Amino acid sequence: MNAPDKMKFRDDILKVQEGIKKMIVDGDLIDQSENCILKHHFTPIDEKYGCCTYAREMFIPKGTVIIGKIHRHQHLNFISKGKVKVFTEFGEKYFEAPCTFISEVGLKRAVFAEEDTIWTTVHLTAHNKESELEEIEKEVISPSYEEIGLLVSNNIKGEIKWYG
């Protein structure tokens, strides 16, 4: 995808996200976030490297649509169960368990679960407790494309929640 197409995708995914939020508030769409079960896993902080490994595992029910977050760093992803269709600025992809792949810096995606799916993301962080999830979010998630230097043309902003 060339740069203008990437800019359009970034604009479009933010519009879709806002549209989904509005449809949930208006009662036109059922919020599936309660059915997307999160589990958090931490290794101890490694003194040599000054960080730990944090894994965020999510169960995504079949038929669920998720708009993900904007990630600050490349990170590993594992799909250990299920099948998903994923839309990003790099195009449309299908992932089926078992599989492993890397997410790019600044990547935000729309995911459709074609089957019940278990998706795990793995990040390095200075924090290793569930009580520190807010701090972990600040480390690994960007609140906007602008904040990490990936501009969008219409400046749509807002809280980005992970329904996955």
PDB file of C-alpha atoms in Angstrom:
ATOM      1  CA  MET A   1       0.000   0.000   0.000  1.00  0.00           C
ATOM      2  CA  ASN A   2       1.471   3.397  -0.899  1.00  0.00           C
ATOM      3  CA  ALA A   3       1.577   6.342   1.552  1.00  0.00           C
ATOM      4  CA  PRO A   4      -1.730   7.963   0.489  1.00  0.00           C
ATOM      5  CA  ASP A   5      -3.489   4.581   0.818  1.00  0.00           C
ATOM      6  CA  LYS A   6      -1.970   4.122   4.298  1.00  0.00           C
ATOM      7  CA  MET A   7      -3.208   7.582   5.287  1.00  0.00           C
ATOM      8  CA  LYS A   8      -6.688   6.718   4.002  1.00  0.00           C
ATOM      9  CA  PHE A   9      -6.706   3.421   5.909  1.00  0.00           C
ATOM     10  CA  ARG A  10      -5.653   5.196   9.110  1.00  0.00           C
ATOM     11  CA  ASP A  11      -8.418   7.764   8.667  1.00  0.00           C
ATOM     12  CA  ASP A  12     -10.951   5.062   7.813  1.00  0.00           C
ATOM     13  CA  ILE A  13     -10.153   2.732  10.710  1.00  0.00           C
ATOM     14  CA  LEU A  14     -10.538   5.615  13.181  1.00  0.00           C
ATOM     15  CA  LYS A  15     -13.908   6.503  11.598  1.00  0.00           C
ATOM     16  CA  VAL A  16     -15.052   2.872  11.795  1.00  0.00           C
ATOM     17  CA  GLN A  17     -13.957   2.713  15.446  1.00  0.00           C
ATOM     18  CA  GLU A  18     -15.957   5.841  16.280  1.00  0.00           C
ATOM     19  CA  GLY A  19     -18.931   4.475  14.322  1.00  0.00           C
ATOM     20  CA  ILE A  20     -18.860   1.208  16.271  1.00  0.00           C
ATOM     21  CA  LYS A  21     -18.706   3.094  19.578  1.00  0.00           C
ATOM     22  CA  LYS A  22     -21.698   5.232  18.531  1.00  0.00           C
ATOM     23  CA  MET A  23     -23.703   2.183  17.409  1.00  0.00           C
ATOM     24  CA  ILE A  24     -23.061   0.522  20.791  1.00  0.00           C
ATOM     25  CA  VAL A  25     -24.140   3.663  22.675  1.00  0.00           C
ATOM     26  CA  ASP A  26     -27.231   3.997  20.458  1.00  0.00           C
ATOM     27  CA  GLY A  27     -28.163   0.339  21.055  1.00  0.00           C
ATOM     28  CA  ASP A  28     -27.725  -0.639  17.395  1.00  0.00           C
ATOM     29  CA  LEU A  29     -24.823  -2.982  18.098  1.00  0.00           C
ATOM     30  CA  ILE A  30     -24.109  -5.338  20.993  1.00  0.00           C
ATOM     31  CA  ASP A  31     -20.904  -4.631  22.901  1.00  0.00           C
ATOM     32  CA  GLN A  32     -18.975  -7.920  22.930  1.00  0.00           C
ATOM     33  CA  SER A  33     -16.142  -6.674  25.166  1.00  0.00           C
ATOM     34  CA  GLU A  34     -17.420  -8.663  28.184  1.00  0.00           C
ATOM     35  CA  ASN A  35     -17.153 -11.859  26.125  1.00  0.00           C
ATOM     36  CA  CYS A  36     -13.558 -11.112  25.086  1.00  0.00           C
ATOM     37  CA  ILE A  37     -11.726 -12.585  28.048  1.00  0.00           C
ATOM     38  CA  LEU A  38      -8.267 -11.190  28.829  1.00  0.00           C
ATOM     39  CA  LYS A  39      -5.515 -12.985  30.715  1.00  0.00           C
ATOM     40  CA  HIS A  40      -2.237 -11.304  31.676  1.00  0.00           C
ATOM     41  CA  HIS A  41       1.061 -13.162  32.067  1.00  0.00           C
ATOM     42  CA  PHE A  42       4.366 -11.723  33.329  1.00  0.00           C
ATOM     43  CA  THR A  43       7.923 -12.939  33.693  1.00  0.00           C
ATOM     44  CA  PRO A  44      10.042 -11.522  36.507  1.00  0.00           C
ATOM     45  CA  ILE A  45      12.036  -8.409  35.626  1.00  0.00           C
ATOM     46  CA  ASP A  46      15.396  -9.464  34.216  1.00  0.00           C
ATOM     47  CA  GLU A  47      18.112  -7.492  36.012  1.00  0.00           C
ATOM     48  CA  LYS A  48      20.463  -7.669  33.012  1.00  0.00           C
ATOM     49  CA  TYR A  49      17.937  -6.108  30.614  1.00  0.00           C
ATOM     50  CA  GLY A  50      15.861  -4.093  33.093  1.00  0.00           C
ATOM     51  CA  CYS A  51      12.526  -5.319  31.786  1.00  0.00           C
ATOM     52  CA  CYS A  52      10.175  -8.267  31.745  1.00  0.00           C
ATOM     53  CA  THR A  53       8.057 -10.002  29.162  1.00  0.00           C
ATOM     54  CA  TYR A  54       4.331  -9.311  29.296  1.00  0.00           C
ATOM     55  CA  ALA A  55       1.845 -11.464  27.397  1.00  0.00           C
ATOM     56  CA  ARG A  56      -1.739 -10.364  26.866  1.00  0.00           C
ATOM     57  CA  GLU A  57      -3.943 -13.310  25.921  1.00  0.00           C
ATOM     58  CA  MET A  58      -7.453 -12.706  24.639  1.00  0.00           C
ATOM     59  CA  PHE A  59     -10.289 -15.077  23.871  1.00  0.00           C
ATOM     60  CA  ILE A  60     -12.278 -13.632  20.939  1.00  0.00           C
ATOM     61  CA  PRO A  61     -15.680 -15.228  20.287  1.00  0.00           C
ATOM     62  CA  LYS A  62     -16.671 -16.218  16.750  1.00  0.00           C
ATOM     63  CA  GLY A  63     -18.331 -13.325  14.902  1.00  0.00           C
ATOM     64  CA  THR A  64     -16.701 -10.601  17.012  1.00  0.00           C
ATOM     65  CA  VAL A  65     -15.214  -7.495  15.385  1.00  0.00           C
ATOM     66  CA  ILE A  66     -12.352  -5.799  17.215  1.00  0.00           C
ATOM     67  CA  ILE A  67     -10.547  -2.566  16.461  1.00  0.00           C
ATOM     68  CA  GLY A  68      -7.122  -2.834  18.060  1.00  0.00           C
ATOM     69  CA  LYS A  69      -4.776  -0.242  19.490  1.00  0.00           C
ATOM     70  CA  ILE A  70      -1.871   1.624  17.938  1.00  0.00           C
ATOM     71  CA  HIS A  71       1.300  -0.086  19.095  1.00  0.00           C
ATOM     72  CA  ARG A  72       4.538   1.820  19.781  1.00  0.00           C
ATOM     73  CA  HIS A  73       6.879  -1.119  19.101  1.00  0.00           C
ATOM     74  CA  GLN A  74       7.145  -4.252  17.033  1.00  0.00           C
ATOM     75  CA  HIS A  75       5.953  -7.239  19.029  1.00  0.00           C
ATOM     76  CA  LEU A  76       5.202 -10.925  18.697  1.00  0.00           C
ATOM     77  CA  ASN A  77       1.691 -12.279  18.175  1.00  0.00           C
ATOM     78  CA  PHE A  78       0.532 -15.867  18.580  1.00  0.00           C
ATOM     79  CA  ILE A  79      -2.787 -17.309  17.510  1.00  0.00           C
ATOM     80  CA  SER A  80      -3.096 -20.584  19.369  1.00  0.00           C
ATOM     81  CA  LYS A  81      -6.719 -21.334  18.469  1.00  0.00           C
ATOM     82  CA  GLY A  82      -9.130 -20.201  15.784  1.00  0.00           C
ATOM     83  CA  LYS A  83      -9.142 -18.222  12.573  1.00  0.00           C
ATOM     84  CA  VAL A  84      -9.333 -14.453  11.960  1.00  0.00           C
ATOM     85  CA  LYS A  85      -9.534 -12.057   9.057  1.00  0.00           C
ATOM     86  CA  VAL A  86      -7.374  -8.977   9.696  1.00  0.00           C
ATOM     87  CA  PHE A  87      -7.441  -5.599   7.960  1.00  0.00           C
ATOM     88  CA  THR A  88      -4.445  -3.252   8.276  1.00  0.00           C
ATOM     89  CA  GLU A  89      -2.823  -0.502   6.255  1.00  0.00           C
ATOM     90  CA  PHE A  90      -0.704  -3.294   4.732  1.00  0.00           C
ATOM     91  CA  GLY A  91      -3.786  -5.074   3.383  1.00  0.00           C
ATOM     92  CA  GLU A  92      -6.067  -7.933   4.297  1.00  0.00           C
ATOM     93  CA  LYS A  93      -4.679 -11.106   5.841  1.00  0.00           C
ATOM     94  CA  TYR A  94      -5.997 -14.373   7.201  1.00  0.00           C
ATOM     95  CA  PHE A  95      -4.437 -16.023  10.225  1.00  0.00           C
ATOM     96  CA  GLU A  96      -5.275 -19.525  11.381  1.00  0.00           C
ATOM     97  CA  ALA A  97      -3.936 -21.316  14.446  1.00  0.00           C
ATOM     98  CA  PRO A  98      -1.303 -22.222  15.091  1.00  0.00           C
ATOM     99  CA  CYS A  99       0.622 -19.204  13.834  1.00  0.00           C
ATOM    100  CA  THR A 100       3.147 -16.596  14.928  1.00  0.00           C
ATOM    101  CA  PHE A 101       3.759 -13.181  13.366  1.00  0.00           C
ATOM    102  CA  ILE A 102       5.205  -9.752  14.112  1.00  0.00           C
ATOM    103  CA  SER A 103       3.183  -6.528  14.369  1.00  0.00           C
ATOM    104  CA  GLU A 104       4.789  -3.392  12.962  1.00  0.00           C
ATOM    105  CA  VAL A 105       5.295  -0.083  14.769  1.00  0.00           C
ATOM    106  CA  GLY A 106       2.137   2.045  14.575  1.00  0.00           C
ATOM    107  CA  LEU A 107      -0.023  -0.839  13.398  1.00  0.00           C
ATOM    108  CA  LYS A 108      -3.739  -0.612  14.130  1.00  0.00           C
ATOM    109  CA  ARG A 109      -5.999  -3.333  12.846  1.00  0.00           C
ATOM    110  CA  ALA A 110      -9.569  -4.399  12.477  1.00  0.00           C
ATOM    111  CA  VAL A 111     -10.118  -8.080  13.257  1.00  0.00           C
ATOM    112  CA  PHE A 112     -13.055 -10.342  12.465  1.00  0.00           C
ATOM    113  CA  ALA A 113     -13.065 -13.672  14.317  1.00  0.00           C
ATOM    114  CA  GLU A 114     -14.223 -16.356  11.887  1.00  0.00           C
ATOM    115  CA  GLU A 115     -13.934 -18.919  14.710  1.00  0.00           C
ATOM    116  CA  ASP A 116     -13.520 -18.724  18.471  1.00  0.00           C
ATOM    117  CA  THR A 117      -9.929 -17.482  18.698  1.00  0.00           C
ATOM    118  CA  ILE A 118      -7.171 -17.167  21.273  1.00  0.00           C
ATOM    119  CA  TRP A 119      -4.732 -14.358  20.364  1.00  0.00           C
ATOM    120  CA  THR A 120      -1.697 -13.462  22.455  1.00  0.00           C
ATOM    121  CA  THR A 121       0.516 -10.390  22.090  1.00  0.00           C
ATOM    122  CA  VAL A 122       3.925 -10.239  23.766  1.00  0.00           C
ATOM    123  CA  HIS A 123       5.653  -7.022  24.852  1.00  0.00           C
ATOM    124  CA  LEU A 124       8.768  -5.986  26.761  1.00  0.00           C
ATOM    125  CA  THR A 125       7.965  -3.690  29.671  1.00  0.00           C
ATOM    126  CA  ALA A 126       9.469  -2.266  32.853  1.00  0.00           C
ATOM    127  CA  HIS A 127       6.374  -3.356  34.796  1.00  0.00           C
ATOM    128  CA  ASN A 128       5.426  -6.887  35.821  1.00  0.00           C
ATOM    129  CA  LYS A 129       2.195  -6.712  37.786  1.00  0.00           C
ATOM    130  CA  GLU A 130      -1.443  -6.628  36.774  1.00  0.00           C
ATOM    131  CA  SER A 131      -1.844  -3.613  39.068  1.00  0.00           C
ATOM    132  CA  GLU A 132       0.506  -1.776  36.672  1.00  0.00           C
ATOM    133  CA  LEU A 133      -1.537  -2.296  33.482  1.00  0.00           C
ATOM    134  CA  GLU A 134      -2.105   1.452  33.097  1.00  0.00           C
ATOM    135  CA  GLU A 135       1.666   2.031  33.092  1.00  0.00           C
ATOM    136  CA  ILE A 136       2.175  -0.851  30.659  1.00  0.00           C
ATOM    137  CA  GLU A 137      -0.404   0.708  28.313  1.00  0.00           C
ATOM    138  CA  LYS A 138       1.563   3.978  28.363  1.00  0.00           C
ATOM    139  CA  GLU A 139       4.711   2.067  27.401  1.00  0.00           C
ATOM    140  CA  VAL A 140       3.323  -0.075  24.580  1.00  0.00           C
ATOM    141  CA  ILE A 141       0.269   1.790  23.237  1.00  0.00           C
ATOM    142  CA  SER A 142       0.109   5.152  21.496  1.00  0.00           C
ATOM    143  CA  PRO A 143      -3.054   7.227  21.980  1.00  0.00           C
ATOM    144  CA  SER A 144      -2.840   8.456  18.358  1.00  0.00           C
ATOM    145  CA  TYR A 145      -0.916   8.181  15.109  1.00  0.00           C
ATOM    146  CA  GLU A 146       0.243  11.777  15.570  1.00  0.00           C
ATOM    147  CA  GLU A 147       1.784  11.010  18.953  1.00  0.00           C
ATOM    148  CA  ILE A 148       4.214   8.520  17.407  1.00  0.00           C
ATOM    149  CA  GLY A 149       4.775  10.583  14.270  1.00  0.00           C
ATOM    150  CA  LEU A 150       2.411   8.706  11.960  1.00  0.00           C
ATOM    151  CA  LEU A 151       0.122  11.502  10.802  1.00  0.00           C
ATOM    152  CA  VAL A 152      -3.491  11.169   9.744  1.00  0.00           C
ATOM    153  CA  SER A 153      -5.215  13.845   7.711  1.00  0.00           C
ATOM    154  CA  ASN A 154      -8.397  14.486   9.685  1.00  0.00           C
ATOM    155  CA  ASN A 155      -7.129  14.429  13.293  1.00  0.00           C
ATOM    156  CA  ILE A 156      -9.783  12.049  14.633  1.00  0.00           C
ATOM    157  CA  LYS A 157      -8.724  11.277  18.169  1.00  0.00           C
ATOM    158  CA  GLY A 158     -10.237   9.660  21.193  1.00  0.00           C
ATOM    159  CA  GLU A 159      -9.742   6.984  23.723  1.00  0.00           C
ATOM    160  CA  ILE A 160      -8.740   3.738  22.130  1.00  0.00           C
ATOM    161  CA  LYS A 161      -9.970   0.746  24.083  1.00  0.00           C
ATOM    162  CA  TRP A 162      -8.881  -2.774  23.463  1.00  0.00           C
ATOM    163  CA  TYR A 163     -11.821  -5.053  22.946  1.00  0.00           C
ATOM    164  CA  GLY A 164      -8.916  -7.044  21.875  1.00  0.00           C
TER     165      GLY A 164
END
